[in-house]
mmCIF file of C-alpha atoms in Angstrom:
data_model
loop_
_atom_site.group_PDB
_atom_site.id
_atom_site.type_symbol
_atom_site.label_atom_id
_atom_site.label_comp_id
_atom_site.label_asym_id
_atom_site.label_seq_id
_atom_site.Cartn_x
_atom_site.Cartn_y
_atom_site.Cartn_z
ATOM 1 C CA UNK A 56 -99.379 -26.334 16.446
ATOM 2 C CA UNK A 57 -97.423 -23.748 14.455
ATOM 3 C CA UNK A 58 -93.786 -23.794 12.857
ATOM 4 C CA UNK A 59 -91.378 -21.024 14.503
ATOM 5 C CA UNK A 60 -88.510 -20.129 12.276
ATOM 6 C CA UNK A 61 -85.662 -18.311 13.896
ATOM 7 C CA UNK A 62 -81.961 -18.298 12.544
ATOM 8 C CA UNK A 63 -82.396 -20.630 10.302
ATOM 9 C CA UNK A 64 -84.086 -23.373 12.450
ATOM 10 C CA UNK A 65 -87.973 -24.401 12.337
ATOM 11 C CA UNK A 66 -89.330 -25.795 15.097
ATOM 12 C CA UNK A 67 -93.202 -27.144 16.315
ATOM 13 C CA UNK A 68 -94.632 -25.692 19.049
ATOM 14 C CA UNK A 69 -97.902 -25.430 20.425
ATOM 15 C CA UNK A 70 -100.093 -22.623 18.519
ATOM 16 C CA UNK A 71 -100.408 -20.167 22.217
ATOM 17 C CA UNK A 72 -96.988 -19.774 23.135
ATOM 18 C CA UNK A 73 -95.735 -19.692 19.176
ATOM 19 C CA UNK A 74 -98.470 -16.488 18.613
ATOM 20 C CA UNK A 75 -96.860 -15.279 22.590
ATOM 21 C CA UNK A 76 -93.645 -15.018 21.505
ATOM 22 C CA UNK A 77 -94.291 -12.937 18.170
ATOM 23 C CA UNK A 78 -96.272 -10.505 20.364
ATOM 24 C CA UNK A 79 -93.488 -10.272 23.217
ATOM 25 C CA UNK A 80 -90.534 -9.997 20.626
ATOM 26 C CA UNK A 81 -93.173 -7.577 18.841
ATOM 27 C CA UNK A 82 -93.138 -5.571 22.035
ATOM 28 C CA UNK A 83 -89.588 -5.677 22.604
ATOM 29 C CA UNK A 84 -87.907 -4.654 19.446
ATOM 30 C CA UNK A 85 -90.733 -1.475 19.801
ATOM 31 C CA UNK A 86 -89.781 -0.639 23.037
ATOM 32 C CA UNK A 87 -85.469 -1.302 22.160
ATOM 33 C CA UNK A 88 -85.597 -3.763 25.216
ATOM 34 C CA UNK A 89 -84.635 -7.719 25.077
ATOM 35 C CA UNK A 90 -85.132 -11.044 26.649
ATOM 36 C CA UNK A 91 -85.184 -14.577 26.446
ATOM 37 C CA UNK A 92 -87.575 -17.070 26.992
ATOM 38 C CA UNK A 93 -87.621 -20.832 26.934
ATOM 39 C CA UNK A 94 -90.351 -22.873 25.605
ATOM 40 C CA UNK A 95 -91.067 -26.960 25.186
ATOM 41 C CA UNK A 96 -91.038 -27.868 21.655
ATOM 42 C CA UNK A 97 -90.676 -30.806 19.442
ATOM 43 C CA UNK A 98 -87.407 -31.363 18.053
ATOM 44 C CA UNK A 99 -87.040 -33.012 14.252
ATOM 45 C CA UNK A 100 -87.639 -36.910 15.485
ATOM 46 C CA UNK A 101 -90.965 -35.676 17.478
ATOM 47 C CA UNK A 102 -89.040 -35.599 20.872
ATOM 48 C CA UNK A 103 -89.525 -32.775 23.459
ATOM 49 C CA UNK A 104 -86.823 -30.286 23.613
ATOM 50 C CA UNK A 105 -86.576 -27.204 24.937
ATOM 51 C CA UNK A 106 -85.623 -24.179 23.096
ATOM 52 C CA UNK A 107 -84.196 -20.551 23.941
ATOM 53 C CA UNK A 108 -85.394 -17.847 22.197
ATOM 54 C CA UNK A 109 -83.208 -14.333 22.189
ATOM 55 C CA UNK A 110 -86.194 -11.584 21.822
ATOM 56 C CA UNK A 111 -85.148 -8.611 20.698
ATOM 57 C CA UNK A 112 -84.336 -5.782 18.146
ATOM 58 C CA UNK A 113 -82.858 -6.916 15.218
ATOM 59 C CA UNK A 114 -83.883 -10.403 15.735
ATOM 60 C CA UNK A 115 -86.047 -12.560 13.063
ATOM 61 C CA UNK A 116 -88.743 -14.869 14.004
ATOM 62 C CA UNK A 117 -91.215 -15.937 11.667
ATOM 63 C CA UNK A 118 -94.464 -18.303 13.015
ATOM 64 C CA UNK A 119 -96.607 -20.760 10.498
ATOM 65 C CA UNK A 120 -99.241 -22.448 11.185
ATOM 66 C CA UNK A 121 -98.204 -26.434 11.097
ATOM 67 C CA UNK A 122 -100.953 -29.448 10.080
ATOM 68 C CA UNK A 123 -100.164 -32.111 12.534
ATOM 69 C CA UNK A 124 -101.983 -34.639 15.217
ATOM 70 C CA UNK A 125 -98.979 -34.337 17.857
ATOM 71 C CA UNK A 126 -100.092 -32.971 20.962
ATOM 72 C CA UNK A 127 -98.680 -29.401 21.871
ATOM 73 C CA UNK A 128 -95.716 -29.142 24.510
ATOM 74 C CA UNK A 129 -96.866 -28.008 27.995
ATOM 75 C CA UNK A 130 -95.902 -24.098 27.824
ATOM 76 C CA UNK A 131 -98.070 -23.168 30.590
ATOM 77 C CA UNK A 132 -95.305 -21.416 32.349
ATOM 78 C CA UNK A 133 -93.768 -19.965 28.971
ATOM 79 C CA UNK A 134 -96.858 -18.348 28.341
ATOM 80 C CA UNK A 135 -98.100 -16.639 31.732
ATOM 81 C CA UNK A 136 -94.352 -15.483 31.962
ATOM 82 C CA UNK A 137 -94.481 -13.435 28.089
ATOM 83 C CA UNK A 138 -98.345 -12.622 29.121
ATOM 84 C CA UNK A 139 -97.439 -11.344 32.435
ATOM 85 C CA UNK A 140 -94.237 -9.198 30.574
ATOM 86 C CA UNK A 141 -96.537 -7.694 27.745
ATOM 87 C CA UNK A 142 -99.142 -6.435 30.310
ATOM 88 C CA UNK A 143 -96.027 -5.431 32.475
ATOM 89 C CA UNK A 144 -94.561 -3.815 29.426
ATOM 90 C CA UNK A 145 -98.281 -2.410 28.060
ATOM 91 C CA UNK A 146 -98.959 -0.289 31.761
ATOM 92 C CA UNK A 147 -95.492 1.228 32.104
ATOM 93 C CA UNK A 148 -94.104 4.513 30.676
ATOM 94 C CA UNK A 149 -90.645 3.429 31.983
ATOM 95 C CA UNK A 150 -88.975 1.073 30.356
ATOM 96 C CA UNK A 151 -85.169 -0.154 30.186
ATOM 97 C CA UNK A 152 -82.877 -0.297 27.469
ATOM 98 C CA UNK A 153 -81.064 -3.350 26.583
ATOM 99 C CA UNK A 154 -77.587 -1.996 28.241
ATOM 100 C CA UNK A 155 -79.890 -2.126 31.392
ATOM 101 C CA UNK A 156 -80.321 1.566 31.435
ATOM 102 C CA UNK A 157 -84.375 3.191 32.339
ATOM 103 C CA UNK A 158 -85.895 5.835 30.549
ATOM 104 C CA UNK A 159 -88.646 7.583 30.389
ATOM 105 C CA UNK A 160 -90.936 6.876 27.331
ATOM 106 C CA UNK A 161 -92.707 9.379 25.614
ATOM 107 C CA UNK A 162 -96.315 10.309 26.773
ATOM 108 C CA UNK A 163 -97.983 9.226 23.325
ATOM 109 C CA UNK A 164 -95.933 6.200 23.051
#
């Protein structure tokens, strides 16, 4: 389990999709592009709750590794959707701006 910190708010989240979504907002902010992605977590009494993550430039997320016995959220479809978008994102040289716009990316990008 890991803490994810974003505007303010820490939440627990299973270790996979909390390291997934540091590499996919990695990849975003990089490439100038945005999401947002949903994910099971566990809210402050221990409850499941899902949260919405905005991925992008200018956004701060910060992931910590968390000590606890709670089992992890099921994030199974969380994580093969950021997995399939990074590999996605890692084969093209075309990419699209966050006003929805494509480009071409430099060759040695």
């Amino acid at each position: 389990m890991k803490h994810v910190t974003y505007a303010d708010k820490s939440i627990l989240t299973g270790s996979g999709v909390a390291d997934l979504l540091m590499q996919y907002a990695t990849e975003l902010a990089r490439k100038g592009m945005s999401d947002n992605v949903s994910v099971r977590v566990l809210g402050p009494g221990g409850d499941d709750a899902d949260a919405t993550f905005l991925l992008g430039p200018g956004m701060t997320l910060m992931v910590e590794s968390a000590h606890t016995e709670l089992p992890d959220p099921d994030n199974a479809d969380a994580e093969r959707y950021m997995a399939d978008r990074l590999d996605e994102l890692g084969r093209s040289h075309n990419a699209t701006s966050a006003a929805g716009e494509a480009f071409e990316l430099p060759s040695d990008y």
